[in-house]
Structure formats: C-alpha cells, structure tokens
Tab-separated table of C-alpha atoms in Angstrom:
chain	number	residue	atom	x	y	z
A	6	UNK	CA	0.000	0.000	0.000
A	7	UNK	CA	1.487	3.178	-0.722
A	8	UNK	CA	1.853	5.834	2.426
A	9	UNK	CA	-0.475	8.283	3.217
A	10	UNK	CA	0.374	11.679	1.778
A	11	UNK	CA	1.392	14.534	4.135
A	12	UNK	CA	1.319	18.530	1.966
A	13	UNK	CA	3.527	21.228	3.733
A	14	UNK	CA	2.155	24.608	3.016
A	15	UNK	CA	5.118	27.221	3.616
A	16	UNK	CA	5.138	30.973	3.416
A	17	UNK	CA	8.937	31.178	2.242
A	18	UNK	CA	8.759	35.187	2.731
A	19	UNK	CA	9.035	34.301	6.715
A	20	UNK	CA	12.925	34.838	7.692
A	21	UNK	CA	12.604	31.720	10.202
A	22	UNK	CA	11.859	29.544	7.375
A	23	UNK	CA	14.815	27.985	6.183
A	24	UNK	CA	16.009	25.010	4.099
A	25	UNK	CA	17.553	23.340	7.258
A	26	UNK	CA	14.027	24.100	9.130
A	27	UNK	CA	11.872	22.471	6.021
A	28	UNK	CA	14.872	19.476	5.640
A	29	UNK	CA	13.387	18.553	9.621
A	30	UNK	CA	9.746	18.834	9.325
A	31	UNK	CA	10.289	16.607	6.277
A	32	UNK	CA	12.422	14.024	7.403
A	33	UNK	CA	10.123	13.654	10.571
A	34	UNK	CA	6.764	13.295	8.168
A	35	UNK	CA	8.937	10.722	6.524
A	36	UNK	CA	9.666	8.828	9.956
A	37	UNK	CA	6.151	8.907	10.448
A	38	UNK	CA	5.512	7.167	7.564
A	39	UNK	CA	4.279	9.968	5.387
A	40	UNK	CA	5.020	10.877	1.662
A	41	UNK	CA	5.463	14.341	1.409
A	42	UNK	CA	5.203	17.229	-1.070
A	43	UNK	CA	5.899	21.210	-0.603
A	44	UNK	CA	3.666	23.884	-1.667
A	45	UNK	CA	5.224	27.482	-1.275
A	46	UNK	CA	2.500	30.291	-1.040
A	47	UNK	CA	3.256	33.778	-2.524
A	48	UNK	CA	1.724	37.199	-2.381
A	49	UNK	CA	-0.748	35.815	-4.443
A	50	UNK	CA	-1.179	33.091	-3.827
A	51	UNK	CA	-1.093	33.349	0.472
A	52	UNK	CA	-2.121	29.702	1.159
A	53	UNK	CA	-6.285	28.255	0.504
A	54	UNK	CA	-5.397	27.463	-3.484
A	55	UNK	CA	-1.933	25.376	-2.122
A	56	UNK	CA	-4.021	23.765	0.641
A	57	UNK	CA	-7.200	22.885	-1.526
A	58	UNK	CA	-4.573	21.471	-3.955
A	59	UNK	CA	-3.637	19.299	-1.125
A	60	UNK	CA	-6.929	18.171	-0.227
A	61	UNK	CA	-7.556	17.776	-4.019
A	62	UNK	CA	-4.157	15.428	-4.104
A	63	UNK	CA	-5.781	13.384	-1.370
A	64	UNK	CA	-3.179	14.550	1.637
A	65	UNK	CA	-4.271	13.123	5.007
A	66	UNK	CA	-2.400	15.489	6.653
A	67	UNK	CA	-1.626	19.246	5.629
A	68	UNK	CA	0.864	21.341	7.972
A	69	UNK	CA	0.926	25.149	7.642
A	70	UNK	CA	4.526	26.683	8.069
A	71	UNK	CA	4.712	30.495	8.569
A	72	UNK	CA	2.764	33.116	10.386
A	73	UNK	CA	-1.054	33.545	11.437
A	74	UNK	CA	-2.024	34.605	8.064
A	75	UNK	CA	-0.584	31.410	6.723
A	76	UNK	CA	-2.380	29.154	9.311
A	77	UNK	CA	-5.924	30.556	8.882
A	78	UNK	CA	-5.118	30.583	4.963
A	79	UNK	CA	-4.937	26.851	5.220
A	80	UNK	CA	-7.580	26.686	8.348
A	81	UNK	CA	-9.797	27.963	5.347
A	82	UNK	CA	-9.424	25.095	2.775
A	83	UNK	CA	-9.313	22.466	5.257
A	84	UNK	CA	-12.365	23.238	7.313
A	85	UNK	CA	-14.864	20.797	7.726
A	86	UNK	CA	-13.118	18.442	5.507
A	87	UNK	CA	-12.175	16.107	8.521
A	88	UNK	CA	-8.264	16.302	7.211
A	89	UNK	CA	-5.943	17.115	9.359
A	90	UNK	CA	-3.686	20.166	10.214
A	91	UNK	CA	-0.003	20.353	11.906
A	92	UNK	CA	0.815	23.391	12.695
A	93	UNK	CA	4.497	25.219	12.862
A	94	UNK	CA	4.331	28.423	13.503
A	95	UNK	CA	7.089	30.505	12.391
A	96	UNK	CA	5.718	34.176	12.334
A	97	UNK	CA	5.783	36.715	14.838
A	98	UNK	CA	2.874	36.581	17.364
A	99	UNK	CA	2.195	33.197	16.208
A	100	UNK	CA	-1.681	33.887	17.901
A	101	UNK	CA	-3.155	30.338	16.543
A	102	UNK	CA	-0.323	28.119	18.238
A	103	UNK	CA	-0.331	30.096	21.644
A	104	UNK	CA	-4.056	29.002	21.825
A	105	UNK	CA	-3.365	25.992	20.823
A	106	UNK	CA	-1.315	25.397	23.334
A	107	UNK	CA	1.183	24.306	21.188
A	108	UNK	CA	5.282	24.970	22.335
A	109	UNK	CA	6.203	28.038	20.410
A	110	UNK	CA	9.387	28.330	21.615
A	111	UNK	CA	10.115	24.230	21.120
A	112	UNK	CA	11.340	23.695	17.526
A	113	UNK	CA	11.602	20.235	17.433
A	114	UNK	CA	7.879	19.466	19.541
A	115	UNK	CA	6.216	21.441	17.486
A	116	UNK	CA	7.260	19.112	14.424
A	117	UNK	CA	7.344	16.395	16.354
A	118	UNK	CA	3.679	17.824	17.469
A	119	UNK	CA	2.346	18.075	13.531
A	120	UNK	CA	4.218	14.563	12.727
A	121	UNK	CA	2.676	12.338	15.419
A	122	UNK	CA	0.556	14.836	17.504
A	123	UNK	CA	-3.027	14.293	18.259
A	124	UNK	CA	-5.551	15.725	16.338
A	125	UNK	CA	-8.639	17.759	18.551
A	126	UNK	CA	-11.275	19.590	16.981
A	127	UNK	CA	-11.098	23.548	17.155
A	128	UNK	CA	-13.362	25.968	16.091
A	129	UNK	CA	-12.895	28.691	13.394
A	130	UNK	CA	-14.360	32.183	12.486
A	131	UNK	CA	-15.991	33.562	9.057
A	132	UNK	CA	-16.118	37.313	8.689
A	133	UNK	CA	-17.446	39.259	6.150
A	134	UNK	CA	-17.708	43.103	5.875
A	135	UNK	CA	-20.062	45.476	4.124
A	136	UNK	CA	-19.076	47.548	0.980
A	137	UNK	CA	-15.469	50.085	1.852
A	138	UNK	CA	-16.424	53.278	2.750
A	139	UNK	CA	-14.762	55.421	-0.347
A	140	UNK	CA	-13.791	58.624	1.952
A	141	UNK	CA	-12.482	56.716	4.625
A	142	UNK	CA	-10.576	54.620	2.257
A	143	UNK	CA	-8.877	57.425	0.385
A	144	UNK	CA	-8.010	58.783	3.499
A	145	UNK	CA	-5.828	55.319	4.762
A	146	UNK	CA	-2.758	53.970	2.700
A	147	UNK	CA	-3.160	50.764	1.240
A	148	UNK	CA	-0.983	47.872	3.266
A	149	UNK	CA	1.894	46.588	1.744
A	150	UNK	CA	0.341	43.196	0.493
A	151	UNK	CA	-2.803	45.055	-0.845
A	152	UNK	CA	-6.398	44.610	1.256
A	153	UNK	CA	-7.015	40.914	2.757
A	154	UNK	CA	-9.064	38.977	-0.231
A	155	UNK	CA	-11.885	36.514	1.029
A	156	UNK	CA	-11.444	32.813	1.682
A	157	UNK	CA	-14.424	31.383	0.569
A	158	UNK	CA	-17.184	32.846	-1.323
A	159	UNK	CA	-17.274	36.630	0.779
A	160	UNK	CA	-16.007	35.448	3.695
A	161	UNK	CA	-12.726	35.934	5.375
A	162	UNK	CA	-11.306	32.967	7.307
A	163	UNK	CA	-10.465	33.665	10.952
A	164	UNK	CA	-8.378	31.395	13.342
A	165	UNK	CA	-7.919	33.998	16.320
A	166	UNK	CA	-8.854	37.187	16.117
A	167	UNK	CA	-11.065	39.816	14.164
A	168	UNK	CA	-10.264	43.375	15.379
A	169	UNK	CA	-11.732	46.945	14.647
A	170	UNK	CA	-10.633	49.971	15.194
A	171	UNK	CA	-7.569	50.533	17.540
A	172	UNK	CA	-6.882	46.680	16.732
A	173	UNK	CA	-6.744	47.314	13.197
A	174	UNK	CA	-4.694	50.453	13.401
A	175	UNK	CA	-2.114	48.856	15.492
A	176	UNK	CA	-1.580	46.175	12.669
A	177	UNK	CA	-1.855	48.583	10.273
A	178	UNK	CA	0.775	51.145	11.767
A	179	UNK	CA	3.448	48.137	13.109
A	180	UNK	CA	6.649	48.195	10.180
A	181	UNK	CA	7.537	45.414	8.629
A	182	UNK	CA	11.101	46.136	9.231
A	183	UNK	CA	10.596	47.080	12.871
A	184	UNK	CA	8.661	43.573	13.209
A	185	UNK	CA	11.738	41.522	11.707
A	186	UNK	CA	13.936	43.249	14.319
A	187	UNK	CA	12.210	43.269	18.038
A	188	UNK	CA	9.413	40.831	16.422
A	189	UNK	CA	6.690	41.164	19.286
A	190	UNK	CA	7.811	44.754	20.093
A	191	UNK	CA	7.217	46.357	16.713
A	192	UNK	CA	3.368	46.087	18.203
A	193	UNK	CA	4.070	48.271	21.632
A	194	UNK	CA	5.576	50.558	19.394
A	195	UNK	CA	2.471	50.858	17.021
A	196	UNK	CA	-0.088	50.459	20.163
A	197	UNK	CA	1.635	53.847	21.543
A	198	UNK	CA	1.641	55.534	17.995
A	199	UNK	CA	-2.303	54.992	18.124
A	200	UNK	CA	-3.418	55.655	21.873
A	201	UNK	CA	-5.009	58.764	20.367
A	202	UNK	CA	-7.065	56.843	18.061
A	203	UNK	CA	-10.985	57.720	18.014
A	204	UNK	CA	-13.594	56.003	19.896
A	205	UNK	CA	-16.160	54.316	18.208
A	206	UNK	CA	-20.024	53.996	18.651
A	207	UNK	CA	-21.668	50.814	17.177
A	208	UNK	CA	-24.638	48.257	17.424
A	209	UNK	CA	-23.734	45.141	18.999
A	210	UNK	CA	-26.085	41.921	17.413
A	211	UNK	CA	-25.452	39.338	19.237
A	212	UNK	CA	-26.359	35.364	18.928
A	213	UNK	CA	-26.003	33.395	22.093
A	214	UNK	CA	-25.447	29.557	22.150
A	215	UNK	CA	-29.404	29.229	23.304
A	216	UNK	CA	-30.446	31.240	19.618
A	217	UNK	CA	-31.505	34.241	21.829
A	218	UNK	CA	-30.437	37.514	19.986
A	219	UNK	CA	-29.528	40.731	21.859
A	220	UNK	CA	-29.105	44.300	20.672
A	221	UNK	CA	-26.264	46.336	22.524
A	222	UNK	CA	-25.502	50.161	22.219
A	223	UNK	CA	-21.562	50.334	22.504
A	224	UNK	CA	-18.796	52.909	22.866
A	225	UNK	CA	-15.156	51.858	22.896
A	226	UNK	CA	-11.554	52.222	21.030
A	227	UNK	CA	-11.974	48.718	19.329
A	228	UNK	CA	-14.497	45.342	20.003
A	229	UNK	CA	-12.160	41.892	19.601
A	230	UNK	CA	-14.344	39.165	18.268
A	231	UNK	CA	-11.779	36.393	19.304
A	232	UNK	CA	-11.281	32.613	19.185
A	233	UNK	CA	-8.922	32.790	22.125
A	234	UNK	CA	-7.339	35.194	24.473
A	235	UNK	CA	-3.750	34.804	24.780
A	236	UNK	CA	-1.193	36.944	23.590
A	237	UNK	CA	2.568	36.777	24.079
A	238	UNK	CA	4.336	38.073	27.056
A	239	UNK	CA	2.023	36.406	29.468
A	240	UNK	CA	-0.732	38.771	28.733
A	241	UNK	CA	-4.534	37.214	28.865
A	242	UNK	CA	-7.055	39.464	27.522
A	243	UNK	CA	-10.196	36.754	28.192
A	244	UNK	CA	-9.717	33.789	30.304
A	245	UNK	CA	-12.874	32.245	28.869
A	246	UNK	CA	-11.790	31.908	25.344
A	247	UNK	CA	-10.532	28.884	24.212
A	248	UNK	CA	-10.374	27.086	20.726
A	249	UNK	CA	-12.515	24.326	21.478
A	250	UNK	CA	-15.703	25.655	23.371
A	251	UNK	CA	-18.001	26.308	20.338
A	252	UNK	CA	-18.359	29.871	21.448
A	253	UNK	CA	-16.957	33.148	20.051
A	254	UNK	CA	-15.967	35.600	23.257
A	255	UNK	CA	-15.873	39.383	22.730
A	256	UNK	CA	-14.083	42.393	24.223
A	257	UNK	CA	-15.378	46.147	23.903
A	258	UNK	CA	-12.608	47.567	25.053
A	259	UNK	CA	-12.666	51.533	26.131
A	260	UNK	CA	-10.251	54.332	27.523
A	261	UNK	CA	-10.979	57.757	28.908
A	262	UNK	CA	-9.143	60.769	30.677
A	263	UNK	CA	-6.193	60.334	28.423
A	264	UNK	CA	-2.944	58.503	29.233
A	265	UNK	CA	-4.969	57.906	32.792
A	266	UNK	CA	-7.286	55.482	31.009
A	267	UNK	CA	-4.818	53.491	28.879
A	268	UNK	CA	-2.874	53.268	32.420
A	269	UNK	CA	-5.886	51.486	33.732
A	270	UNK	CA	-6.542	49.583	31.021
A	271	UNK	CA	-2.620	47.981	31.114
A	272	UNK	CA	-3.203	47.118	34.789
A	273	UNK	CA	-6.212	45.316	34.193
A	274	UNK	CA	-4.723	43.458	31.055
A	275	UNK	CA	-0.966	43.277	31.937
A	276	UNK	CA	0.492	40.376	34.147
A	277	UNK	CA	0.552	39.574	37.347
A	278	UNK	CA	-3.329	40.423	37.022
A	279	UNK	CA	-4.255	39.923	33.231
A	280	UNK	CA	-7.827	39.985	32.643
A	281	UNK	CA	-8.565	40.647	35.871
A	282	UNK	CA	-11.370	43.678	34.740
A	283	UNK	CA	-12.803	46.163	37.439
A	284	UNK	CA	-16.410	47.348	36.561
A	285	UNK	CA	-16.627	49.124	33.711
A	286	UNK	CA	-18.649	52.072	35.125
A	287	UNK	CA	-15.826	52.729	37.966
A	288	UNK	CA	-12.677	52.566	35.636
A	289	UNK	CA	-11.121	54.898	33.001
A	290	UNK	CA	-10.123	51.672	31.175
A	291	UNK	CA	-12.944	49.585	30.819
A	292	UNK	CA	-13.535	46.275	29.106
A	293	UNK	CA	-16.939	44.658	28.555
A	294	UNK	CA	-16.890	40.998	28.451
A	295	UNK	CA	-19.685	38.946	25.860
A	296	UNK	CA	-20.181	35.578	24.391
A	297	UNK	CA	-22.265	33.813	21.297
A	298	UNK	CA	-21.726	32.251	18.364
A	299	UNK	CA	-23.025	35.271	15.538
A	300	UNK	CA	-22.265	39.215	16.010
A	301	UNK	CA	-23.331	41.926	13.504
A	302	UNK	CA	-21.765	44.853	14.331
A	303	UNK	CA	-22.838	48.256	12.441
A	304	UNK	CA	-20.508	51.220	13.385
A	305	UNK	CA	-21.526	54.700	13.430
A	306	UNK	CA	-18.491	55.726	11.466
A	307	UNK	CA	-16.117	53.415	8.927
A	308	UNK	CA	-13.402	51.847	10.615
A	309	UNK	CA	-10.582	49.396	9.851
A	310	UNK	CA	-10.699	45.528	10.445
A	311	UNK	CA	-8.090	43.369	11.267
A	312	UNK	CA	-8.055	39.624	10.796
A	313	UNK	CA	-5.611	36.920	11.825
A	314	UNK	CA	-3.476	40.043	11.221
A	315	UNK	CA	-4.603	40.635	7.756
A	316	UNK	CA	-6.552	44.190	7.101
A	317	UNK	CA	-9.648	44.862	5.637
A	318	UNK	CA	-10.927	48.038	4.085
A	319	UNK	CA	-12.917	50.610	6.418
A	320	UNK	CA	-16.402	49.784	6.670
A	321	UNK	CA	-19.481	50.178	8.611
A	322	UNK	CA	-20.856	46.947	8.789
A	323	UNK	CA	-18.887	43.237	10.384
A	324	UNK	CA	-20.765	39.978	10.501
A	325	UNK	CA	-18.667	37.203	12.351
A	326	UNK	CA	-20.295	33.368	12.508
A	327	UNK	CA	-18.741	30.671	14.374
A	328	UNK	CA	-18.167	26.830	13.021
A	329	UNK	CA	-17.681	25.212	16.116
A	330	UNK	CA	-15.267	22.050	15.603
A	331	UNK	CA	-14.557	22.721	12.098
A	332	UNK	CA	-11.060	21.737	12.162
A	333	UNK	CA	-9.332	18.652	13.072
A	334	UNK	CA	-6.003	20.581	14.449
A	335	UNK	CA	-3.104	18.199	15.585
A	336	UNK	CA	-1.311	19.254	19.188
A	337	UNK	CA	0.841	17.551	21.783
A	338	UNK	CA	-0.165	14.061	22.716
C-alpha cells in the first residue's frame, strides 16, 4: 500500500523559514511514515489554493509553516473536511499556536507535534464586511500586500482574532522592518503611535449559544471578536476563550481621561493580574466581556478591520459566525 500523503504549506517570505528548518519537518513526516510534497505560497497566492490542492491530491495530513495569516489561509481550505492540520508556527505573534497550546518556543515538539501529535477539533471564524467606505478609504494607505481577499465565497477565514478599530490600526501602523527586528515589540511601538485613536459607537447583534439575539448600544476604542485570548508576554485578555468551546468571546474595550485610562486599562490586562477587569462604570479603562456564536456589528463611522493580522478596508458593517469544531487541528499528545 502506498503511504499516506502529508502537503507542507510554507510561506517562504518568513525569515525563520529555512532550508535546514523544512529538511526537519520533512524528514520527521517521513519517519512517520508519510510521503510528502511542498507547496510554497506567494503574495498571491497566500495559502487556501496550495491547501485545496492538497486536499484535491488526497493529503491526510496538511501542515501550515509560517505566520497567522498562513495558518488561517490553510484553516480555510481544510475546514470541515475532517483532514488534518499540523501546525508550525514561524511568524511573529504566532496567535493560533499560543491558543493551541502548542510549544512556540520548542522547535523540534512542534514538528514532532504536527508529525505524530493528536488531532482535537477547534473551532474557526468567518467574517465578512459590508461595501469600503470610499472617503475613509482614500483617506488610509493601502498595506503593503494590498487589502485581505476573502477565503471562501465573501467570507474571510479567521483562526484567532477579528479586530476593529484601535486593533486594526495597530496592525496597520506596526513596520515590517521594525517587526523583523524586536518581532513582538514592533506592536508596543504601534499600540503607543495609536493611543489617540478615536472612539467608536456601534450596534452590537449578538447570537447566544441558546439562539436568543440581543441588541447592545456600545462605545469603545476597538471590540475583539476572538477565538482565544492569549497573547505573548504572558498577557490574557479573556480567560474564557478557548479554541474548542463552540463559542466566540468578545471584548469592547474603552479608555478615557487620556494617558490615565490606557494606564488602567494595562493594569487590568498586563500580568501579574491579566484579565482581571474592574467594573466598567468605575474605571477609566474599561472592558466589557460577551459571548455567542453570531455578532453583527454596524458602526456609526467606517473603521478598519483586522483579521488573523490581515486588514480589511474601512467599513461600517462586520458579521462574524462561528463553526464550532470545524477543524481537526493536531497538538501535543
């Protein structure tokens, strides 16, 4: 019988991805008793046509090399498919593995993790926005790579995170450069080039997991629609959220009074007491805390979105739907 087929999907723009790395996640699919092929993405190309390829090839197992962007690229093309997905993450927050709890800073577990790891479901995130506002849009520079293109149909894959306004900006404003150097730094360096960023009214539509829908009136710098909660340097911005609970947690997150109210916010978010949020009525940095599997959100002026890292035009409107268990993800056994 001939051995099961194993695809590697690898961004090859990433600096950590080198022919010595790819020579090791090869030769330990090979121990495992995989056949193996590469598929190298490009700008555009950034991953679902190399993974459907894969799933079109019959792989049984497709591993995403490279940043967040890469991993929900391939989360995309894989989901609901039942094939599984290794995972080496090779970027710069590396979001997906952290929440994975996979061993970022572990080389050789995390192949060893996508050779012989065990495969769990995890949920995934579809977003879709409403038309770009033109004025806002002439008024923001286009990112580097261009505007994120959808996944499937409209939508836009999301494995972590889906971010507006101060979210967005930070990606938006963090240098490529500045990002190869200090890597996780190059975003405390945008986040403080856009504490002055505007605060945003919007209507909060909210699905719960019993089908009951709510209607919220919100104020805040940016709302995080998010498939988990950790972020590097030890900092947890919801304990609830995890990969695996069929349920999409949210964060409206607010500042007043200046440089006071992003000092509160940073004690409430920062370690040793991450996530640990005072009432929002009695703080200048205030987070409100929801849960559900669907959110509309209609803003009262066009902002930027942010997803996995990837940035979508301003808009007004943001639809996010949970598929709970949609992926088949492979972690330590």
């Amino acid at each position: 019988m001939p051995r099961p087929l194993a695809c590697v999907v690898v961004n090859p723009a990433k600096r950590s991805v080198t022919p010595q790395v790819l020579e090791r996640v090869e030769r330990k699919l090979t121990g495992a008793g995989y056949r193996t092929h590469l598929l190298e993405t490009s700008l555009a190309e950034p991953g679902p046509t190399q993974a459907r390829l894969a799933v079109a090839s019959g792989a049984q197992l497709v591993v995403a090399v490279g940043g967040d962007g890469t991993v929900r690229a391939v989360a995309a093309a894989l989901a609901g498919t039942g094939i599984e997905m290794g995972v080496l993450p090779l970027g710069t927050a590396n979001l997906a593995a952290r929440n994975l709890g996979l061993p970022v800073r572990d080389l050789d577990a995390l192949i060893h993790a996508a050779a012989h790891g065990e495969a769990r479901p995890a949920d995934l995130a579809w977003v879709s926005s409403g038309a770009p506002d033109p004025e806002a849009l002439a008024a923001v520079r286009t990112p580097p790579g261009g505007w994120a293109r959808p996944t499937l149909g409209a939508e836009h894959a999301c494995i972590i995170v889906t971010g507006i306004g101060f979210d967005a900006g930070l990606v938006a404003s963090t240098r490529p450069r500045l990002k190869a150097r200090i890597k996780w730094g190059a975003y405390a360096v945008a986040a403080m080039a856009n504490l002055w960023s505007p605060r945003l009214g919007m209507t909060l539509d909210l699905t719960g997991t019993d089908g009951e829908r709510t209607t919220e009136l919100l104020t805040a710098r940016t709302l995080l629609l998010a498939n988990g909660g950790r972020l590097p340097g030890g900092i947890t911005l919801m304990r609830s959220a995890t990969m695996d609970d069929g349920v999409m947690d949210l964060a409206a997150i607010d500042t007043v009074a200046g440089l006071a109210g992003w000092t509160s916010l940073a004690r409430q978010v920062l370690p040793p007491f991450a996530a640990t949020y005072s009432r929002p009525e009695r703080s200048l940095g205030r987070v409100r805390l929801r849960r559900g599997v669907e959110a509309r959100v209609r803003l009262d002026t066009p902002a930027m979105v942010e997803v996995d890292g990837d940035l979508l035009p301003p808009t007004r409107d943001v639809r996010v739907r949970l598929d709970a268990g949609a992926l088949l993800v492979r972690r330590p056994a």
